[in-house]
Amino acid sequence: MKLATDPQVELAQHIARLRTERKAILLAHNYQLPEIQDIADFIGDSLELSRRAAAIEEAEVIVFCGVWFMAETAKLLSPQRTVLIPDPQAGCPMCDMAPVEEVRKRKAELPGVPVVAYVNTTADVKAEADICCTSANAVKIVNSLPNPRVLFLPDKNLGLWVQRHTEKEVLLWPGYCPTHQRILAPQVKRLKAQHPDAVVVVHPECTPDVIDLADEVLSTGQMLRWARESPARSVIVGTELGIIHRLEKENPEKTFYQISKLTVCPNMKRITLEKVLWALEDMHFRVEVPEGIAVPARRAIEQMLEVV
Ligand code: SF4
């Protein structure tokens, strides 16, 4: 009897063949679906993916499995390569909360105040910034600036986290991540009561009342490193639930509790194996950034990479 092939295995085989033909590399964010993470050449957080995109030598094509601003950042740092995003609708609502016209207006009201743009911004907003940051390095970046005040955008929660660790005045932007906003303090308290030995680890995009309950506040890359090195056997995790796949894969002897089943970023989940295959077959959807925006946006990212 002939066994039917698992459709996911078959798709992964087609992708592997095309990846070689196209000389492509697959970069995936830690929030991607498990099956995407499993076929990626490199998985990481925004900072790790930016560094990887800048250092790529071996590939002609980058297939970016993440959301639009991340693919744009890869194109800024690797302009000579073709960068494809399998679904151009994979946006970020937090990015959309800082439209470039409003950023320009606010900048004009604050002469002499540097703009620190979280990487979760569109390229045209990065082009308005003095320097970029990620959740892993936001405190370090703000503290590296000589000015007593900074405009931090678009995430008010990350900005408030930075404010706890700097003497500078952090002027906030009213943006937030809808996925992390769904993590609620009463849920954390309930889980802590159920698992008193568990360590609470949350992302700095969480609200301040959730952060107050955490033992560690870490970016996704830092969480993965921390989980490998920490003696903790059980961990309550406060971030997008895609990270649980990698945490469990890398630490099979440990237990990870998701705070809420609702912490799913629907945009991250738009990337599927089928769409990766179609992207490689049709060489779509190409990410392009006009030169007038790319030059200043790249400078803001490179400024960040020089500090960290
Ligand atoms: S998890 Fe939040 S910040 Fe990240 S892409 Fe989704 S909406 Fe944007």
mmCIF file of C-alpha atoms and ligand atoms in Angstrom:
data_model
loop_
_atom_site.group_PDB
_atom_site.id
_atom_site.type_symbol
_atom_site.label_atom_id
_atom_site.label_comp_id
_atom_site.label_asym_id
_atom_site.label_seq_id
_atom_site.Cartn_x
_atom_site.Cartn_y
_atom_site.Cartn_z
ATOM 1 C CA MET A 1 0.000 0.000 0.000
ATOM 2 C CA LYS A 2 1.352 3.435 -0.918
ATOM 3 C CA LEU A 3 1.355 5.864 2.008
ATOM 4 C CA ALA A 4 0.019 9.334 1.345
ATOM 5 C CA THR A 5 2.673 12.044 1.839
ATOM 6 C CA ASP A 6 2.051 14.603 4.545
ATOM 7 C CA PRO A 7 1.060 17.772 2.590
ATOM 8 C CA GLN A 8 3.274 19.918 4.825
ATOM 9 C CA VAL A 9 6.282 17.673 4.161
ATOM 10 C CA GLU A 10 5.560 17.851 0.443
ATOM 11 C CA LEU A 11 5.292 21.644 0.536
ATOM 12 C CA ALA A 12 8.532 21.877 2.535
ATOM 13 C CA GLN A 13 10.265 19.693 -0.096
ATOM 14 C CA HIS A 14 9.069 21.950 -2.951
ATOM 15 C CA ILE A 15 10.239 24.993 -1.016
ATOM 16 C CA ALA A 16 13.652 23.402 -0.376
ATOM 17 C CA ARG A 17 14.110 22.653 -4.091
ATOM 18 C CA LEU A 18 13.127 26.178 -5.178
ATOM 19 C CA ARG A 19 15.199 27.739 -2.430
ATOM 20 C CA THR A 20 18.307 26.120 -3.888
ATOM 21 C CA GLU A 21 17.383 27.047 -7.475
ATOM 22 C CA ARG A 22 16.743 30.694 -6.549
ATOM 23 C CA LYS A 23 19.740 30.919 -4.175
ATOM 24 C CA ALA A 24 17.317 32.073 -1.506
ATOM 25 C CA ILE A 25 17.544 32.271 2.255
ATOM 26 C CA LEU A 26 14.510 32.148 4.560
ATOM 27 C CA LEU A 27 14.505 34.485 7.551
ATOM 28 C CA ALA A 28 11.699 34.027 10.087
ATOM 29 C CA HIS A 29 10.592 35.947 13.151
ATOM 30 C CA ASN A 30 10.117 34.136 16.472
ATOM 31 C CA TYR A 31 6.326 34.697 16.190
ATOM 32 C CA GLN A 32 5.973 32.749 12.935
ATOM 33 C CA LEU A 33 3.885 29.562 12.663
ATOM 34 C CA PRO A 34 5.764 26.427 13.841
ATOM 35 C CA GLU A 35 5.932 24.962 10.314
ATOM 36 C CA ILE A 36 7.549 28.185 9.025
ATOM 37 C CA GLN A 37 10.068 28.240 11.877
ATOM 38 C CA ASP A 38 10.914 24.614 11.114
ATOM 39 C CA ILE A 39 11.979 25.346 7.510
ATOM 40 C CA ALA A 40 13.703 28.710 8.148
ATOM 41 C CA ASP A 41 17.459 29.147 7.710
ATOM 42 C CA PHE A 42 17.473 31.638 10.542
ATOM 43 C CA ILE A 43 14.913 32.501 13.234
ATOM 44 C CA GLY A 44 15.250 35.536 15.454
ATOM 45 C CA ASP A 45 13.899 38.752 16.899
ATOM 46 C CA SER A 46 13.982 42.085 15.065
ATOM 47 C CA LEU A 47 17.559 42.902 16.053
ATOM 48 C CA GLU A 48 18.912 39.442 15.235
ATOM 49 C CA LEU A 49 17.098 39.425 11.878
ATOM 50 C CA SER A 50 18.407 42.927 11.034
ATOM 51 C CA ARG A 51 21.954 41.823 11.789
ATOM 52 C CA ARG A 52 21.515 38.621 9.778
ATOM 53 C CA ALA A 53 20.080 40.531 6.785
ATOM 54 C CA ALA A 54 23.042 42.931 6.856
ATOM 55 C CA ALA A 55 25.577 40.077 6.986
ATOM 56 C CA ILE A 56 24.140 37.819 4.269
ATOM 57 C CA GLU A 57 26.703 36.971 1.614
ATOM 58 C CA GLU A 58 25.635 33.601 0.310
ATOM 59 C CA ALA A 59 22.126 34.359 -1.027
ATOM 60 C CA GLU A 60 20.641 36.374 -3.886
ATOM 61 C CA VAL A 61 17.113 36.348 -2.524
ATOM 62 C CA ILE A 62 15.761 36.849 1.012
ATOM 63 C CA VAL A 63 12.304 35.425 1.699
ATOM 64 C CA PHE A 64 11.214 37.293 4.777
ATOM 65 C CA CYS A 65 8.705 35.456 6.946
ATOM 66 C CA GLY A 66 7.461 38.181 9.231
ATOM 67 C CA VAL A 67 5.566 41.452 8.875
ATOM 68 C CA TRP A 68 6.082 44.221 6.345
ATOM 69 C CA PHE A 69 8.282 46.586 8.383
ATOM 70 C CA MET A 70 10.704 43.725 9.062
ATOM 71 C CA ALA A 71 10.974 42.869 5.356
ATOM 72 C CA GLU A 72 11.511 46.565 4.622
ATOM 73 C CA THR A 73 14.315 46.646 7.212
ATOM 74 C CA ALA A 74 15.928 43.622 5.537
ATOM 75 C CA LYS A 75 15.758 45.450 2.179
ATOM 76 C CA LEU A 76 17.308 48.587 3.725
ATOM 77 C CA LEU A 77 20.216 46.562 5.108
ATOM 78 C CA SER A 78 20.635 44.316 2.099
ATOM 79 C CA PRO A 79 19.697 46.610 -0.816
ATOM 80 C CA GLN A 80 21.531 44.589 -3.470
ATOM 81 C CA ARG A 81 19.364 41.504 -2.796
ATOM 82 C CA THR A 82 15.824 40.730 -3.851
ATOM 83 C CA VAL A 83 13.654 40.712 -0.732
ATOM 84 C CA LEU A 84 10.321 38.898 -0.946
ATOM 85 C CA ILE A 85 7.482 38.864 1.573
ATOM 86 C CA PRO A 86 5.062 35.966 0.994
ATOM 87 C CA ASP A 87 2.024 38.085 1.966
ATOM 88 C CA PRO A 88 2.197 41.870 1.514
ATOM 89 C CA GLN A 89 -0.902 42.254 3.740
ATOM 90 C CA ALA A 90 1.159 41.147 6.757
ATOM 91 C CA GLY A 91 1.320 44.578 8.365
ATOM 92 C CA CYS A 92 1.712 45.780 11.923
ATOM 93 C CA PRO A 93 -1.106 47.801 13.555
ATOM 94 C CA MET A 94 1.419 49.403 15.891
ATOM 95 C CA CYS A 95 3.356 50.742 12.871
ATOM 96 C CA ASP A 96 0.127 52.145 11.455
ATOM 97 C CA MET A 97 -0.389 54.138 14.669
ATOM 98 C CA ALA A 98 2.537 56.398 13.666
ATOM 99 C CA PRO A 99 1.818 57.785 10.183
ATOM 100 C CA VAL A 100 4.707 59.800 8.775
ATOM 101 C CA GLU A 101 2.729 63.075 8.450
ATOM 102 C CA GLU A 102 1.924 63.036 12.175
ATOM 103 C CA VAL A 103 5.508 62.171 13.072
ATOM 104 C CA ARG A 104 6.715 65.182 11.032
ATOM 105 C CA LYS A 105 4.168 67.435 12.759
ATOM 106 C CA ARG A 106 5.277 66.290 16.249
ATOM 107 C CA LYS A 107 8.955 66.672 15.312
ATOM 108 C CA ALA A 108 8.306 70.261 14.237
ATOM 109 C CA GLU A 109 6.813 70.948 17.696
ATOM 110 C CA LEU A 110 9.941 69.581 19.405
ATOM 111 C CA PRO A 111 13.009 71.211 17.839
ATOM 112 C CA GLY A 112 16.290 69.787 19.146
ATOM 113 C CA VAL A 113 14.606 66.657 20.568
ATOM 114 C CA PRO A 114 15.947 63.505 18.900
ATOM 115 C CA VAL A 115 13.487 60.939 17.568
ATOM 116 C CA VAL A 116 14.059 57.333 18.636
ATOM 117 C CA ALA A 117 12.064 55.023 16.373
ATOM 118 C CA TYR A 118 11.347 51.462 17.441
ATOM 119 C CA VAL A 119 12.012 49.197 14.452
ATOM 120 C CA ASN A 120 8.248 48.625 14.371
ATOM 121 C CA THR A 121 7.857 51.654 12.103
ATOM 122 C CA THR A 122 7.571 52.072 8.354
ATOM 123 C CA ALA A 123 10.674 53.075 6.365
ATOM 124 C CA ASP A 124 9.398 56.626 5.858
ATOM 125 C CA VAL A 125 9.090 57.066 9.648
ATOM 126 C CA LYS A 126 12.571 55.592 10.162
ATOM 127 C CA ALA A 127 13.773 58.196 7.648
ATOM 128 C CA GLU A 128 12.516 60.908 10.059
ATOM 129 C CA ALA A 129 14.297 59.356 13.045
ATOM 130 C CA ASP A 130 17.709 60.119 14.501
ATOM 131 C CA ILE A 131 18.196 56.524 15.558
ATOM 132 C CA CYS A 132 16.266 53.239 15.647
ATOM 133 C CA CYS A 133 15.998 50.735 18.481
ATOM 134 C CA THR A 134 14.575 47.292 19.151
ATOM 135 C CA SER A 135 12.968 46.013 22.335
ATOM 136 C CA ALA A 136 16.301 44.353 23.173
ATOM 137 C CA ASN A 137 18.306 47.578 23.091
ATOM 138 C CA ALA A 138 15.824 50.462 23.598
ATOM 139 C CA VAL A 139 17.224 51.453 27.026
ATOM 140 C CA LYS A 140 20.814 51.378 25.772
ATOM 141 C CA ILE A 141 19.955 53.437 22.690
ATOM 142 C CA VAL A 142 18.107 56.148 24.639
ATOM 143 C CA ASN A 143 20.925 56.333 27.203
ATOM 144 C CA SER A 144 23.493 56.648 24.398
ATOM 145 C CA LEU A 145 22.046 59.995 23.295
ATOM 146 C CA PRO A 146 23.468 63.236 24.758
ATOM 147 C CA ASN A 147 20.062 64.992 24.902
ATOM 148 C CA PRO A 148 17.998 65.274 28.121
ATOM 149 C CA ARG A 149 14.694 64.588 26.260
ATOM 150 C CA VAL A 150 13.822 62.130 23.498
ATOM 151 C CA LEU A 151 10.694 61.492 21.452
ATOM 152 C CA PHE A 152 10.089 57.744 21.559
ATOM 153 C CA LEU A 153 7.727 56.141 19.059
ATOM 154 C CA PRO A 154 5.426 54.384 18.385
ATOM 155 C CA ASP A 155 5.079 52.050 21.421
ATOM 156 C CA LYS A 156 4.046 53.851 24.625
ATOM 157 C CA ASN A 157 4.509 50.664 26.696
ATOM 158 C CA LEU A 158 8.085 50.155 25.556
ATOM 159 C CA GLY A 159 8.642 53.900 26.056
ATOM 160 C CA LEU A 160 7.364 53.619 29.650
ATOM 161 C CA TRP A 161 9.691 50.657 30.215
ATOM 162 C CA VAL A 162 12.615 52.766 28.954
ATOM 163 C CA GLN A 163 11.533 55.627 31.229
ATOM 164 C CA ARG A 164 12.040 53.319 34.244
ATOM 165 C CA HIS A 165 15.701 52.866 33.240
ATOM 166 C CA THR A 166 16.817 56.320 32.205
ATOM 167 C CA GLU A 167 17.292 59.747 33.758
ATOM 168 C CA LYS A 168 16.143 61.313 30.495
ATOM 169 C CA GLU A 169 12.615 62.471 29.843
ATOM 170 C CA VAL A 170 10.943 60.074 27.406
ATOM 171 C CA LEU A 171 8.187 61.765 25.410
ATOM 172 C CA LEU A 172 5.736 59.056 24.431
ATOM 173 C CA TRP A 173 3.682 58.352 21.331
ATOM 174 C CA PRO A 174 0.215 56.857 21.891
ATOM 175 C CA GLY A 175 0.894 53.581 20.014
ATOM 176 C CA TYR A 176 0.739 50.026 21.323
ATOM 177 C CA CYS A 177 0.734 46.415 20.182
ATOM 178 C CA PRO A 178 -2.849 45.053 20.225
ATOM 179 C CA THR A 179 -1.510 41.524 20.781
ATOM 180 C CA HIS A 180 0.523 42.377 23.890
ATOM 181 C CA GLN A 181 -2.276 44.658 25.141
ATOM 182 C CA ARG A 182 -4.426 41.492 25.467
ATOM 183 C CA ILE A 183 -2.160 40.152 28.222
ATOM 184 C CA LEU A 184 -3.919 41.181 31.430
ATOM 185 C CA ALA A 185 -2.582 41.510 34.979
ATOM 186 C CA PRO A 186 -5.402 39.387 36.558
ATOM 187 C CA GLN A 187 -4.512 36.515 34.191
ATOM 188 C CA VAL A 188 -0.861 36.717 35.278
ATOM 189 C CA LYS A 189 -1.892 36.720 38.955
ATOM 190 C CA ARG A 190 -4.144 33.686 38.424
ATOM 191 C CA LEU A 191 -1.374 31.708 36.688
ATOM 192 C CA LYS A 192 1.126 32.710 39.384
ATOM 193 C CA ALA A 193 -1.280 31.399 42.037
ATOM 194 C CA GLN A 194 -1.644 28.110 40.121
ATOM 195 C CA HIS A 195 2.116 27.716 39.533
ATOM 196 C CA PRO A 196 3.898 29.436 42.427
ATOM 197 C CA ASP A 197 7.316 28.075 41.390
ATOM 198 C CA ALA A 198 7.084 29.436 37.840
ATOM 199 C CA VAL A 199 9.117 32.471 36.788
ATOM 200 C CA VAL A 200 7.154 35.217 34.973
ATOM 201 C CA VAL A 201 8.873 36.479 31.824
ATOM 202 C CA VAL A 202 7.189 39.156 29.710
ATOM 203 C CA HIS A 203 7.941 41.336 26.693
ATOM 204 C CA PRO A 204 8.354 45.112 27.241
ATOM 205 C CA GLU A 205 5.442 45.737 24.841
ATOM 206 C CA CYS A 206 3.188 44.576 27.718
ATOM 207 C CA THR A 207 1.335 47.154 29.788
ATOM 208 C CA PRO A 208 3.022 48.541 32.966
ATOM 209 C CA ASP A 209 0.711 46.615 35.359
ATOM 210 C CA VAL A 210 1.755 43.341 33.691
ATOM 211 C CA ILE A 211 5.415 44.378 33.773
ATOM 212 C CA ASP A 212 5.071 45.062 37.510
ATOM 213 C CA LEU A 213 4.212 41.374 38.021
ATOM 214 C CA ALA A 214 7.146 40.043 35.973
ATOM 215 C CA ASP A 215 10.413 38.567 37.205
ATOM 216 C CA GLU A 216 12.106 39.274 33.861
ATOM 217 C CA VAL A 217 11.274 41.753 31.069
ATOM 218 C CA LEU A 218 12.946 40.586 27.864
ATOM 219 C CA SER A 219 12.799 40.769 24.075
ATOM 220 C CA THR A 220 12.012 37.462 22.341
ATOM 221 C CA GLY A 221 15.689 36.825 21.542
ATOM 222 C CA GLN A 222 16.631 37.526 25.159
ATOM 223 C CA MET A 223 13.804 35.233 26.365
ATOM 224 C CA LEU A 224 15.134 32.340 24.312
ATOM 225 C CA ARG A 225 18.661 32.829 25.628
ATOM 226 C CA TRP A 226 17.383 33.259 29.184
ATOM 227 C CA ALA A 227 15.310 30.038 28.951
ATOM 228 C CA ARG A 228 18.367 28.053 27.814
ATOM 229 C CA GLU A 229 20.574 29.401 30.606
ATOM 230 C CA SER A 230 18.157 29.725 33.536
ATOM 231 C CA PRO A 231 17.739 26.876 36.047
ATOM 232 C CA ALA A 232 13.967 27.668 36.151
ATOM 233 C CA ARG A 233 11.920 24.559 35.305
ATOM 234 C CA SER A 234 8.620 26.302 34.664
ATOM 235 C CA VAL A 235 8.026 29.669 33.060
ATOM 236 C CA ILE A 236 4.947 31.867 32.545
ATOM 237 C CA VAL A 237 5.439 33.561 29.165
ATOM 238 C CA GLY A 238 3.953 36.948 28.303
ATOM 239 C CA THR A 239 4.366 37.527 24.589
ATOM 240 C CA GLU A 240 2.963 36.359 21.228
ATOM 241 C CA LEU A 241 2.338 32.634 21.482
ATOM 242 C CA GLY A 242 4.458 31.701 18.428
ATOM 243 C CA ILE A 243 7.516 31.792 20.660
ATOM 244 C CA ILE A 244 6.287 28.803 22.689
ATOM 245 C CA HIS A 245 7.149 26.466 19.782
ATOM 246 C CA ARG A 246 10.820 27.402 19.876
ATOM 247 C CA LEU A 247 10.973 27.568 23.689
ATOM 248 C CA GLU A 248 9.595 24.015 23.943
ATOM 249 C CA LYS A 249 11.771 22.714 21.121
ATOM 250 C CA GLU A 250 14.953 24.095 22.679
ATOM 251 C CA ASN A 251 14.035 23.228 26.296
ATOM 252 C CA PRO A 252 12.066 19.952 26.214
ATOM 253 C CA GLU A 253 12.598 19.370 29.937
ATOM 254 C CA LYS A 254 10.967 22.699 30.923
ATOM 255 C CA THR A 255 7.299 23.752 31.056
ATOM 256 C CA PHE A 256 6.077 26.988 29.485
ATOM 257 C CA TYR A 257 2.664 28.474 30.314
ATOM 258 C CA GLN A 258 1.053 30.926 27.903
ATOM 259 C CA ILE A 259 -0.759 33.704 29.787
ATOM 260 C CA SER A 260 -3.610 33.909 27.283
ATOM 261 C CA LYS A 261 -4.620 31.958 24.193
ATOM 262 C CA LEU A 262 -5.598 35.314 22.660
ATOM 263 C CA THR A 263 -2.036 36.556 22.338
ATOM 264 C CA VAL A 264 -1.858 35.776 18.635
ATOM 265 C CA CYS A 265 -0.641 38.318 16.102
ATOM 266 C CA PRO A 266 -2.908 37.657 13.090
ATOM 267 C CA ASN A 267 -0.468 39.460 10.800
ATOM 268 C CA MET A 268 2.433 37.197 11.708
ATOM 269 C CA LYS A 269 0.195 34.186 11.020
ATOM 270 C CA ARG A 270 -0.569 35.331 7.465
ATOM 271 C CA ILE A 271 2.659 33.689 6.333
ATOM 272 C CA THR A 272 1.968 30.045 5.444
ATOM 273 C CA LEU A 273 3.953 27.306 3.700
ATOM 274 C CA GLU A 274 1.790 27.699 0.586
ATOM 275 C CA LYS A 275 2.518 31.430 0.401
ATOM 276 C CA VAL A 276 6.261 30.835 0.862
ATOM 277 C CA LEU A 277 6.157 28.368 -2.016
ATOM 278 C CA TRP A 278 4.221 30.778 -4.267
ATOM 279 C CA ALA A 279 6.631 33.583 -3.346
ATOM 280 C CA LEU A 280 9.552 31.483 -4.572
ATOM 281 C CA GLU A 281 7.706 30.222 -7.659
ATOM 282 C CA ASP A 282 6.538 33.650 -8.837
ATOM 283 C CA MET A 283 9.306 35.720 -7.178
ATOM 284 C CA HIS A 284 6.712 37.894 -5.480
ATOM 285 C CA PHE A 285 6.012 40.082 -3.505
ATOM 286 C CA ARG A 286 9.099 42.236 -3.927
ATOM 287 C CA VAL A 287 9.885 44.774 -1.219
ATOM 288 C CA GLU A 288 11.231 48.061 -2.570
ATOM 289 C CA VAL A 289 12.071 51.270 -0.735
ATOM 290 C CA PRO A 290 12.542 54.504 -2.759
ATOM 291 C CA GLU A 291 16.125 55.780 -2.538
ATOM 292 C CA GLY A 292 15.089 59.132 -0.983
ATOM 293 C CA ILE A 293 13.607 57.236 1.972
ATOM 294 C CA ALA A 294 16.083 54.345 2.018
ATOM 295 C CA VAL A 295 19.181 56.516 2.595
ATOM 296 C CA PRO A 296 18.022 58.308 5.787
ATOM 297 C CA ALA A 297 16.133 55.222 7.059
ATOM 298 C CA ARG A 298 19.258 53.073 6.634
ATOM 299 C CA ARG A 299 21.304 55.677 8.454
ATOM 300 C CA ALA A 300 18.928 55.513 11.480
ATOM 301 C CA ILE A 301 19.232 51.703 11.605
ATOM 302 C CA GLU A 302 23.008 51.785 11.151
ATOM 303 C CA GLN A 303 23.267 54.333 13.964
ATOM 304 C CA MET A 304 21.567 51.753 16.190
ATOM 305 C CA LEU A 305 23.830 48.921 15.032
ATOM 306 C CA GLU A 306 26.880 51.057 15.865
ATOM 307 C CA VAL A 307 25.713 51.504 19.480
ATOM 308 C CA VAL A 308 24.814 47.843 20.208
HETATM 309 S S1 SF4 B 1 3.025 41.302 17.576
HETATM 310 FE FE1 SF4 B 1 2.324 43.429 17.766
HETATM 311 S S2 SF4 B 1 4.077 44.689 17.276
HETATM 312 FE FE2 SF4 B 1 4.522 42.601 16.539
HETATM 313 S S3 SF4 B 1 3.850 42.631 14.389
HETATM 314 FE FE3 SF4 B 1 2.106 41.889 15.614
HETATM 315 S S4 SF4 B 1 0.945 43.761 16.043
HETATM 316 FE FE4 SF4 B 1 2.954 44.432 15.382
#
